[in-house]
XYZ file of C-alpha atoms in Angstrom:
533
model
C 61.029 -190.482 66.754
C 61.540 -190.121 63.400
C 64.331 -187.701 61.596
C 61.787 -187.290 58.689
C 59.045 -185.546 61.462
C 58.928 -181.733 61.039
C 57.555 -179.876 64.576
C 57.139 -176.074 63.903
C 59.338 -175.569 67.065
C 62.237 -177.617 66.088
C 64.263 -179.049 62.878
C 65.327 -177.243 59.566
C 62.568 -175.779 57.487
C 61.233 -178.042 54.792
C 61.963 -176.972 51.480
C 58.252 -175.643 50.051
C 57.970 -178.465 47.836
C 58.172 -180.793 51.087
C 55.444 -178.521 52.896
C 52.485 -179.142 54.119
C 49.713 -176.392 53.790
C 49.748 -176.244 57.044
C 53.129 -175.626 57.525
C 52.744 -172.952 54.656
C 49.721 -171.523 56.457
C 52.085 -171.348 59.619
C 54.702 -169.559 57.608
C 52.907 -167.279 55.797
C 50.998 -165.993 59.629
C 54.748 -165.515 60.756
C 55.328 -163.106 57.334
C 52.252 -161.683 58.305
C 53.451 -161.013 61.979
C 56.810 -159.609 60.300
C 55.183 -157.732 58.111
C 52.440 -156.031 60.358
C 55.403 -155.296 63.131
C 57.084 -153.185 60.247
C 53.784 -151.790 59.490
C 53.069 -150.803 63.544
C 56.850 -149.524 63.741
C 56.055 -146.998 60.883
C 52.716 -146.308 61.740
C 53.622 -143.583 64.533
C 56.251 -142.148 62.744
C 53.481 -141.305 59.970
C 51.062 -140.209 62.340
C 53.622 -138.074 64.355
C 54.135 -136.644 61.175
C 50.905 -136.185 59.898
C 50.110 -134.372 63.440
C 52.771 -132.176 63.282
C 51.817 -131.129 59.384
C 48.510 -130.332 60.482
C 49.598 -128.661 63.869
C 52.023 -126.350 61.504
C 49.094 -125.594 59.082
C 46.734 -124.893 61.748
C 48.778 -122.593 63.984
C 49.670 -120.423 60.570
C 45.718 -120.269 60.424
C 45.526 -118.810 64.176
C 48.301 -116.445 63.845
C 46.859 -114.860 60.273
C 43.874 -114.300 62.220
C 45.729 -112.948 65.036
C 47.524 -110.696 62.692
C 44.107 -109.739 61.201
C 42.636 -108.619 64.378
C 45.924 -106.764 65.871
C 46.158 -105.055 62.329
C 42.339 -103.224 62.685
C 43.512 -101.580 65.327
C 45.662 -99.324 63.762
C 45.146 -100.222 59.693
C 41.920 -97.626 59.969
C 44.028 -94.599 61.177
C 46.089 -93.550 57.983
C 42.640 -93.652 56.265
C 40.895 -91.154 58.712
C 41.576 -87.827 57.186
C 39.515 -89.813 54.029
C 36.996 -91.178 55.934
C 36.460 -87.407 57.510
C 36.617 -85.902 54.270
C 34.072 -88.472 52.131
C 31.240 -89.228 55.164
C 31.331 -85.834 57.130
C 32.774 -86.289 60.270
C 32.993 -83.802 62.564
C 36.720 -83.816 64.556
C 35.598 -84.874 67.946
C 33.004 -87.636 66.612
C 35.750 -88.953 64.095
C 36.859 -90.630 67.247
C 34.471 -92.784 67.203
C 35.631 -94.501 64.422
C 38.548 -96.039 66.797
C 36.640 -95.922 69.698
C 32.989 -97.946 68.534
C 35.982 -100.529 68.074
C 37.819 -100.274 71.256
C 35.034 -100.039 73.933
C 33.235 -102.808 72.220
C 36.420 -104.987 71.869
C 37.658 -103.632 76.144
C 34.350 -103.863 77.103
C 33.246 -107.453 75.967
C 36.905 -108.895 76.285
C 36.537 -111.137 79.998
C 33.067 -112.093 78.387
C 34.646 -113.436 75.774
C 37.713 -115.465 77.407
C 34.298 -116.919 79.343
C 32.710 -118.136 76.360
C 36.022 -119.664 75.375
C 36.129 -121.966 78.101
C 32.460 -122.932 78.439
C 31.601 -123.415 74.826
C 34.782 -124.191 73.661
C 37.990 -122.039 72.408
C 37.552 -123.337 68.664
C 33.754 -122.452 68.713
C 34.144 -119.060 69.683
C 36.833 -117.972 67.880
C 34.857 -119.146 64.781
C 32.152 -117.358 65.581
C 33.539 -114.070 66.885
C 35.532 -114.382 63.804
C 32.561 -114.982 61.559
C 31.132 -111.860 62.999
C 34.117 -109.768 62.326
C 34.165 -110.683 58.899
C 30.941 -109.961 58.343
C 31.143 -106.298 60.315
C 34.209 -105.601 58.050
C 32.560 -106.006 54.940
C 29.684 -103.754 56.245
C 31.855 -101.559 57.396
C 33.348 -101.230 53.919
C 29.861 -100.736 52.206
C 29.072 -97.409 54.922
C 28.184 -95.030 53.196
C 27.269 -92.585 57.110
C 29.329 -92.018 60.298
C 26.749 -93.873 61.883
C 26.970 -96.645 59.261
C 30.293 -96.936 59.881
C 30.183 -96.481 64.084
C 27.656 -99.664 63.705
C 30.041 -101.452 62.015
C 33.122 -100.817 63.541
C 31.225 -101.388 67.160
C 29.870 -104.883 65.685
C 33.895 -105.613 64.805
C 34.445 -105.514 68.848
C 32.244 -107.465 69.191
C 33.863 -110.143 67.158
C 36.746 -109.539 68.390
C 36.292 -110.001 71.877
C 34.809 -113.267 71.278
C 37.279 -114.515 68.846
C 40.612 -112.628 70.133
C 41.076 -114.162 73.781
C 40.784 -118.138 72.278
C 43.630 -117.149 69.395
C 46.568 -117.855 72.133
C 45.298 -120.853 74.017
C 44.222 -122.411 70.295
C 48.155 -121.607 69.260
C 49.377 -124.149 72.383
C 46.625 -126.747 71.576
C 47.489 -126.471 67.656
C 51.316 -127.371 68.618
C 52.088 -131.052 68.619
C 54.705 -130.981 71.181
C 56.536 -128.760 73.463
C 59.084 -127.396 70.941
C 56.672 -126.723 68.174
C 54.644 -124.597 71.212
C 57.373 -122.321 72.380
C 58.079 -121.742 68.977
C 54.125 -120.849 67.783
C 54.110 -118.371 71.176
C 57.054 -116.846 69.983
C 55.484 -116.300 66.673
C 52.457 -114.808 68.440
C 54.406 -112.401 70.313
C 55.996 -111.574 66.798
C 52.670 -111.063 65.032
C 51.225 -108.737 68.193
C 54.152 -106.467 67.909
C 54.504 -106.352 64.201
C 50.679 -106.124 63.909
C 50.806 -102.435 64.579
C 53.344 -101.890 61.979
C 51.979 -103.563 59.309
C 48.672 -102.655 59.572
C 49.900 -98.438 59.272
C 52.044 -99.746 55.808
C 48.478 -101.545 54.428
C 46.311 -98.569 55.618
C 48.262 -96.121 53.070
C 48.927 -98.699 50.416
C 44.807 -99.364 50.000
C 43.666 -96.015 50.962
C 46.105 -94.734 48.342
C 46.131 -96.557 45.927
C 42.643 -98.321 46.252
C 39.822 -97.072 48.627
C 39.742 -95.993 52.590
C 36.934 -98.851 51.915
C 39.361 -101.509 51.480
C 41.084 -100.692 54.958
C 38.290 -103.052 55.896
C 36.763 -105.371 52.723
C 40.836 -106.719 53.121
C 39.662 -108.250 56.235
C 36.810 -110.396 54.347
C 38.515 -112.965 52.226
C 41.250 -113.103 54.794
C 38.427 -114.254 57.263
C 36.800 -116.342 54.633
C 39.913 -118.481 54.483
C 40.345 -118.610 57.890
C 37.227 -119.731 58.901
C 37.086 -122.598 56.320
C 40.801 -124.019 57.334
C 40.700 -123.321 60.947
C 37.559 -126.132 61.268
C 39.571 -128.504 59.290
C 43.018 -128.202 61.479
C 42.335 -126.356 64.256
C 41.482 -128.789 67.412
C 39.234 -127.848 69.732
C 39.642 -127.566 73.290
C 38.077 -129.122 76.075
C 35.027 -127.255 77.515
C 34.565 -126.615 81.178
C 31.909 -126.095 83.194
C 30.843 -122.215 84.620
C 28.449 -119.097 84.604
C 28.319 -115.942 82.493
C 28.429 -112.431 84.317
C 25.857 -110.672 81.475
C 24.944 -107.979 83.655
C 28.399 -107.594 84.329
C 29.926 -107.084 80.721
C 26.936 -104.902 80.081
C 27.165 -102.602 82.601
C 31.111 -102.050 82.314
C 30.789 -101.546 78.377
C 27.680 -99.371 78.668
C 29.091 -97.557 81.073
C 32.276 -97.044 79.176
C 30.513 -95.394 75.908
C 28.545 -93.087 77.872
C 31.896 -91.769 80.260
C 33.350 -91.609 76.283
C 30.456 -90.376 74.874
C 30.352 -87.521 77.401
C 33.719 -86.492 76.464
C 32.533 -86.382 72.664
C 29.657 -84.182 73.888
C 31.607 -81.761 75.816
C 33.405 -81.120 72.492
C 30.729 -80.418 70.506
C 27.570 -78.745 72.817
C 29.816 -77.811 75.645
C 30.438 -78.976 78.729
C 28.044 -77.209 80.723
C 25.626 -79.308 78.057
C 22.848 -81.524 80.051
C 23.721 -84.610 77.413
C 27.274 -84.081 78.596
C 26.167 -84.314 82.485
C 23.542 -86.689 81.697
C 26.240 -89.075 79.868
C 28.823 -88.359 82.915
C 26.579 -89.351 85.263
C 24.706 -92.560 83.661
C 28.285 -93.490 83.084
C 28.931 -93.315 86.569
C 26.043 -95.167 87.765
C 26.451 -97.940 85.212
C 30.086 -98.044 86.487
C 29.049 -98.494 89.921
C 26.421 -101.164 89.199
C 29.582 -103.374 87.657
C 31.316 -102.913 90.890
C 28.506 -103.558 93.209
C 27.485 -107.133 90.541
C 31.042 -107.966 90.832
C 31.098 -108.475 94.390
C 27.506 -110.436 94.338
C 27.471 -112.320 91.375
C 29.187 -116.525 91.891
C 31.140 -115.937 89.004
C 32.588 -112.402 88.573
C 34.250 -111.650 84.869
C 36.437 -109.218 87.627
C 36.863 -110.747 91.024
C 37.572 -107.835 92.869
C 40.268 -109.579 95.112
C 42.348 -108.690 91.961
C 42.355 -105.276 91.960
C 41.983 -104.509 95.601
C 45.736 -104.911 95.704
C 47.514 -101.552 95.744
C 50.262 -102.272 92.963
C 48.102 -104.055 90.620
C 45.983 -101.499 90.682
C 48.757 -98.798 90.440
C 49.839 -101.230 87.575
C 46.531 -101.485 85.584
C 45.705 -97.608 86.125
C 49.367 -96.213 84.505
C 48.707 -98.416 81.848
C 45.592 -97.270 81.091
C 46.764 -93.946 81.253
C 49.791 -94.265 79.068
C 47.785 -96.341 76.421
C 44.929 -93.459 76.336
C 47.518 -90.833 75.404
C 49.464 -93.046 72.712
C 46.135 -93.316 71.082
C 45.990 -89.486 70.593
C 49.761 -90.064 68.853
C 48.196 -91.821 66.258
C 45.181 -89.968 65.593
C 46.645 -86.441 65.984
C 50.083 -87.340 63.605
C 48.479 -89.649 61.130
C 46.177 -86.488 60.382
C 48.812 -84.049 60.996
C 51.324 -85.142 58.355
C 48.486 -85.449 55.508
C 46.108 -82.579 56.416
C 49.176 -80.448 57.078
C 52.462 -81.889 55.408
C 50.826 -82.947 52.788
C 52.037 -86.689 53.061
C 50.273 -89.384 51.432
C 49.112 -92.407 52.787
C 51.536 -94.518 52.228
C 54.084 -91.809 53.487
C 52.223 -91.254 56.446
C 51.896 -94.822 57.193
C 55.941 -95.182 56.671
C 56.430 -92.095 58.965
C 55.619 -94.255 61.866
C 58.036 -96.901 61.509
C 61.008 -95.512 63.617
C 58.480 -95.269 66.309
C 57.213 -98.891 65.701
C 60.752 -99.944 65.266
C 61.783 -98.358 68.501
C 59.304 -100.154 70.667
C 60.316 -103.262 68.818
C 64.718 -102.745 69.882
C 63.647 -101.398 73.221
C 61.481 -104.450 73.917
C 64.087 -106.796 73.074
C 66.455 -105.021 75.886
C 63.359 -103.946 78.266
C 62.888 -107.592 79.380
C 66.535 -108.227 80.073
C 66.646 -105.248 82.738
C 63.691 -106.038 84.420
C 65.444 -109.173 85.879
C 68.531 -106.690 86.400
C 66.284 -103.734 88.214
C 63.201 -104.577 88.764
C 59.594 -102.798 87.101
C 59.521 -99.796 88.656
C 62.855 -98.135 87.718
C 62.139 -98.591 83.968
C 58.446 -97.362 84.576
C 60.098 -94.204 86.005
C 62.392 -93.447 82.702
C 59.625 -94.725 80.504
C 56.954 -92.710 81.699
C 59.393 -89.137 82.234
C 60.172 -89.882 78.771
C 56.593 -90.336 77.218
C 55.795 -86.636 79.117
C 58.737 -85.350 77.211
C 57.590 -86.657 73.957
C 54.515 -85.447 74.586
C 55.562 -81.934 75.153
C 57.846 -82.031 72.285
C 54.569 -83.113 69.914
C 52.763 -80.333 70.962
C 55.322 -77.649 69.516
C 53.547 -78.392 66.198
C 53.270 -75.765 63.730
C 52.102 -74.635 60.320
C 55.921 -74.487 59.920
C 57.439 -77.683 61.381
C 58.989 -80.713 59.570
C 58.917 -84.380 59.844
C 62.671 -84.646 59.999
C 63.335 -81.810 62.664
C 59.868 -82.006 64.423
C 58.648 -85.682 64.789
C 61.218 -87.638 64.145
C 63.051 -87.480 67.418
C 59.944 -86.955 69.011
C 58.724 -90.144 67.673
C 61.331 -92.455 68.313
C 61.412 -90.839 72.104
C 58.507 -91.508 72.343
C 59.040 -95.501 71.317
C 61.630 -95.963 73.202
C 60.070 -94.891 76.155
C 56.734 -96.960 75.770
C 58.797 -99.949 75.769
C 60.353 -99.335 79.134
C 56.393 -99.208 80.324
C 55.189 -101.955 78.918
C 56.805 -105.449 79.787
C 57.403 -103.638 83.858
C 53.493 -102.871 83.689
C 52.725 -106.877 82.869
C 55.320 -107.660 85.313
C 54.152 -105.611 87.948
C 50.149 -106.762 87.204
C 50.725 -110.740 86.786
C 53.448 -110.675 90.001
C 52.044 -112.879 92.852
C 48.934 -114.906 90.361
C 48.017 -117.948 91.085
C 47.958 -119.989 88.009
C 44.671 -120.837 88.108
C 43.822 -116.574 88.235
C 46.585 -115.905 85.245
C 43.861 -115.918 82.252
C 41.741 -113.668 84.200
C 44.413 -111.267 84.940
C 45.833 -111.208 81.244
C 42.519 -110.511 79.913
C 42.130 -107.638 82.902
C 45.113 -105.830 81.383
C 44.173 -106.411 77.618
C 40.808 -104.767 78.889
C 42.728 -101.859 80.874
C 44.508 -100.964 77.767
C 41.508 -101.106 75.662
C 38.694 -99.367 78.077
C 41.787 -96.592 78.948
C 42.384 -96.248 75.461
C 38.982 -95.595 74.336
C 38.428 -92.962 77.204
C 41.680 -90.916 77.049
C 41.213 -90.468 73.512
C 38.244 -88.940 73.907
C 39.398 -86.870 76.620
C 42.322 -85.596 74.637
C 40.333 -85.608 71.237
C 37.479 -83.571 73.288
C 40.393 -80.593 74.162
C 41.695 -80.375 70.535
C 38.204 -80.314 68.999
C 37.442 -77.548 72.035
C 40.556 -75.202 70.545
C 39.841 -76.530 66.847
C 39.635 -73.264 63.972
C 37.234 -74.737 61.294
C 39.512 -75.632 57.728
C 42.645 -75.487 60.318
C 44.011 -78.791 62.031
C 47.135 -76.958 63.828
C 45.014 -74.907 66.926
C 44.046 -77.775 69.211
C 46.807 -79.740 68.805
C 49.755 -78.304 71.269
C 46.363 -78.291 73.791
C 45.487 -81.556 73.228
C 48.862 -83.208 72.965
C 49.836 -81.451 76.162
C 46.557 -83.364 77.758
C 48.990 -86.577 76.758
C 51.346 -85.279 78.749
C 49.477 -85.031 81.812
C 48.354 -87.960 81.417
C 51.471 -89.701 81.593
C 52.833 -87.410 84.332
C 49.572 -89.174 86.003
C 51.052 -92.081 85.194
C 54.758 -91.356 86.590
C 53.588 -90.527 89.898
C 51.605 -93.410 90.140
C 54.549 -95.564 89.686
C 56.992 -92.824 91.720
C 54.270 -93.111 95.015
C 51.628 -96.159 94.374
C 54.379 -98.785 92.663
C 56.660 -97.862 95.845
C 57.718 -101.242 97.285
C 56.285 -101.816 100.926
C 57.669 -102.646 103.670
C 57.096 -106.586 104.707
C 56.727 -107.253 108.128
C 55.925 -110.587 109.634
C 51.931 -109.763 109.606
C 52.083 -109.590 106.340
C 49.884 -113.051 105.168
C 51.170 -111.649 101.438
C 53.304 -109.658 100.041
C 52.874 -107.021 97.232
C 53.249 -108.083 93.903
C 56.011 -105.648 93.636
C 58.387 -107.647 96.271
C 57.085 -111.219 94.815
C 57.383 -110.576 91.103
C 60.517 -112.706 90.782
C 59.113 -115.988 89.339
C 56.542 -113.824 87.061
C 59.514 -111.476 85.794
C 61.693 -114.534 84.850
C 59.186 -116.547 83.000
C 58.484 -113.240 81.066
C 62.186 -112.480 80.111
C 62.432 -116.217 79.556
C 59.643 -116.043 76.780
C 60.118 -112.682 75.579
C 64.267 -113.969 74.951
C 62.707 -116.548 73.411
C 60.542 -114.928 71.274
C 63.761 -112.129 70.330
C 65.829 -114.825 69.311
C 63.184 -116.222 66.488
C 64.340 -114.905 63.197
């Protein structure tokens, strides 16, 4: 063979004047090789990066809306006094104002996680956000209560649709399993400061602006949203199931008329027959959820859930204890102006040591449930909302922020945190996975529907004691009604929390003696969550 014969497999290179174009055509397919290996090896590493920009920008787009929809809960109350004053409320019906949005939002909620998963988590939120938007500006424009009632009940509604897809779009918007824990700790962030913030904004626009703007701020917010969230938000994948229509209907209905009765009482009496006559449809409409729960294939409450005795404990206190914190807002926020002459912007800043309080406590609160257990905590938390409440109602013509509500405030913080994380212990104890969703959404809508109705109960005793051109008269009544409710509420956990006895007939236990895997996980994520700066 030849020394002069070049094989591609074998043999020095040729120089490239000796080459063939074949053997330059061989060469330049290896560079190519070469060059598209470098090309796959960086290829990833862009993508991974590109997915992880666009997973950052679209869980910031989630959480503003998250922080948008927490923030209407409470960015309307500094501006009530206003919104009494400029479209003629009367004090019971001024209620409505937080409760069109409530009972709509409660009511609709387990609807709404259903639409999530059968049309798509992306799709809804879009459109329940869309809707909200819209309401707000509306709402904005109202120039009636009942403008404004329409409004703030068509905000619910968005709500309800859009609110239960905002935490399972912040897990499908995170690239991996770092960037996840990190965007739920961000969402358990923007829930708690949610309430905060949106007291500060209240006073800054109805001060300095409009009570109007308390809601137009929600329409280019929204309008941002909705454009960004389609362009790096992913969607999630649908799944097959029914919708329980009669079902949301019937609880929501039935909600506004048991509220709506309360209203009534205030205002015609309760002997009134539109007081009885809202009682009792509320009642029947009530009982017509229960009785399509247990018939229809797909319940939006499978009554298995509740038919335990410490869940039910569970979701009851916390309705309770939610229903009289509502009355803390409404009664202070117009106490301080209406009486102390506050602004505001002072009145929403009066708030934060409470706010703050149930921020420190929750950071500690999760840690001793794994020491103790729920239902010690529930005990201090709920003895010390009663005394809060008690000390609130020594109100006067006479009384200070500084030696009146302060303390009273922060008590009453403090002790609101001990309730909370032992109540979502105590309710999600003993879940199956698959149930977990369901169950959330169950306690979002207990502390929603008990919200809505214990305000009007309490609001329905101050406006029975109210003096016309004086706030002061109804209010030691009414905030002693908050009491009550809470001493409700610490019996319940003292008697109906009590941890039973397991004996060997027992198929399964309470979720009270099997809460240990649930409280862990929750300490786990709430640490996880305190330790984000």
């Amino acid at each position: 063979m030849s020394t002069t014969t070049t094989s591609a497999s074998s043999g020095p290179p040729a120089s490239p004047v000796q080459s063939s174009p074949a053997h330059q055509g061989d060469r330049a397919d290896a560079a190519a090789r070469a060059d598209g290996a470098r090309v796959d090896g960086a290829a990833p590493a862009d993508s991974a990066e590109r997915a992880a920009h666009r997973g950052a920008i679209g869980l910031g787009v989630v959480l503003v809306a998250q922080l948008m929809l927490v923030l209407d809960a409470t960015v309307v109350n500094v501006a009530l006094p206003d919104i009494q004053a400029d479209l003629g409320f009367t004090p019971a019906s001024l209620s409505w104002v937080l409760n069109a949005y409530t009972l709509a939002f409660g009511g609709l909620l387990l609807l709404g996680g259903r639409l999530g998963d059968v049309f798509g988590r992306l799709r809804s939120f879009e459109i329940g956000l869309a809707i909200f938007t819209v309401a707000s500006l509306l709402g904005g424009l109202a120039t009636s209560p009942a403008w404004l009632i329409a409004a703030r009940t068509l905000q619910g509604v968005g709500a309800a649709l859009a609110a239960p897809s905002v935490l399972a779009l912040v897990t499908t918007s995170a690239p991996n399993e770092a960037a996840r824990n990190r965007g739920l700790a961000l969402f358990t962030a923007v829930s708690s400061a949610g309430a905060s913030i949106g007291l500060l904004l209240g006073g800054i626009l109805t001060d300095y602006v409009s009570w109007h703007w308390t809601l137009f701020v929600n329409v280019p917010i929204g309008a941002v949203v909705l454009v960004l969230a389609r362009r790096f938000v992913t969607e999630t994948p649908k799944v097959r199931g029914r919708f329980d229509v009669v079902g949301a209907i019937t609880a929501t209905l039935g909600s506004v008329s048991v509220v709506h009765g309360f209203i009534s009482a205030a205002d015609r009496g309760w002997t009134s027959p539109v007081t009885i006559g809202s009682f009792v449809l509320g009642a029947i409409l009530l009982a017509l959820f229960v009785w399509t729960e247990s018939r229809v294939p797909s319940p939006l409450l499978p009554l298995a859930l509740v038919r335990n005795r410490a869940r039910a404990g569970a979701l009851v206190l916390m309705a309770l204890v939610v229903g009289a914190q509502f009355s803390t807002f409404f009664l202070v926020t117009q106490y301080l102006q209406l009486v102390l002459g506050f602004s505001p912007v002072a009145t929403g800043a009066a708030f934060l040591p409470l706010s703050l309080a149930i921020f420190a406590t929750s950071r500690v609160s999760a840690r001793l449930v794994a020491k103790v257990g729920p239902r010690p905590l529930l005990l201090v938390g709920t003895v010390g909302l009663t005394a809060s409440f008690v000390w609130l109602s020594s109100m006067s013509t006479t009384s200070t922020y500084a030696a009146h509500l302060l303390g009273a405030l922060v008590l009453n913080g403090v002790s609101a945190a001990l309730v909370f994380m032992p109540v979502t212990v105590v309710v999600l104890g003993g879940v199956d996975r698959s149930q977990a969703g369901t169950v959330s959404g169950l306690l979002q809508t207990a502390q929603q529907l008990g919200g809505a109705v214990g305000l009007a109960a309490i609001v329905s005793v101050y406006a029975s004691q109210a003096v016309p051109g004086q706030f002061v008269p109804g209010v030691e009544p009414a905030f002693l009604t908050s009491a009550a409710f809470t001493l409700v509420a610490l019996l319940v956990a003292a008697f109906v929390l009590r941890p039973r006895r397991v004996t060997e007939h027992d198929e399964q236990p309470e979720p009270v003696e099997r809460e240990e895997e649930t409280r862990e996980a929750l300490v786990a994520a709430a640490a996880d969550g305190a330790d984000t700066r």
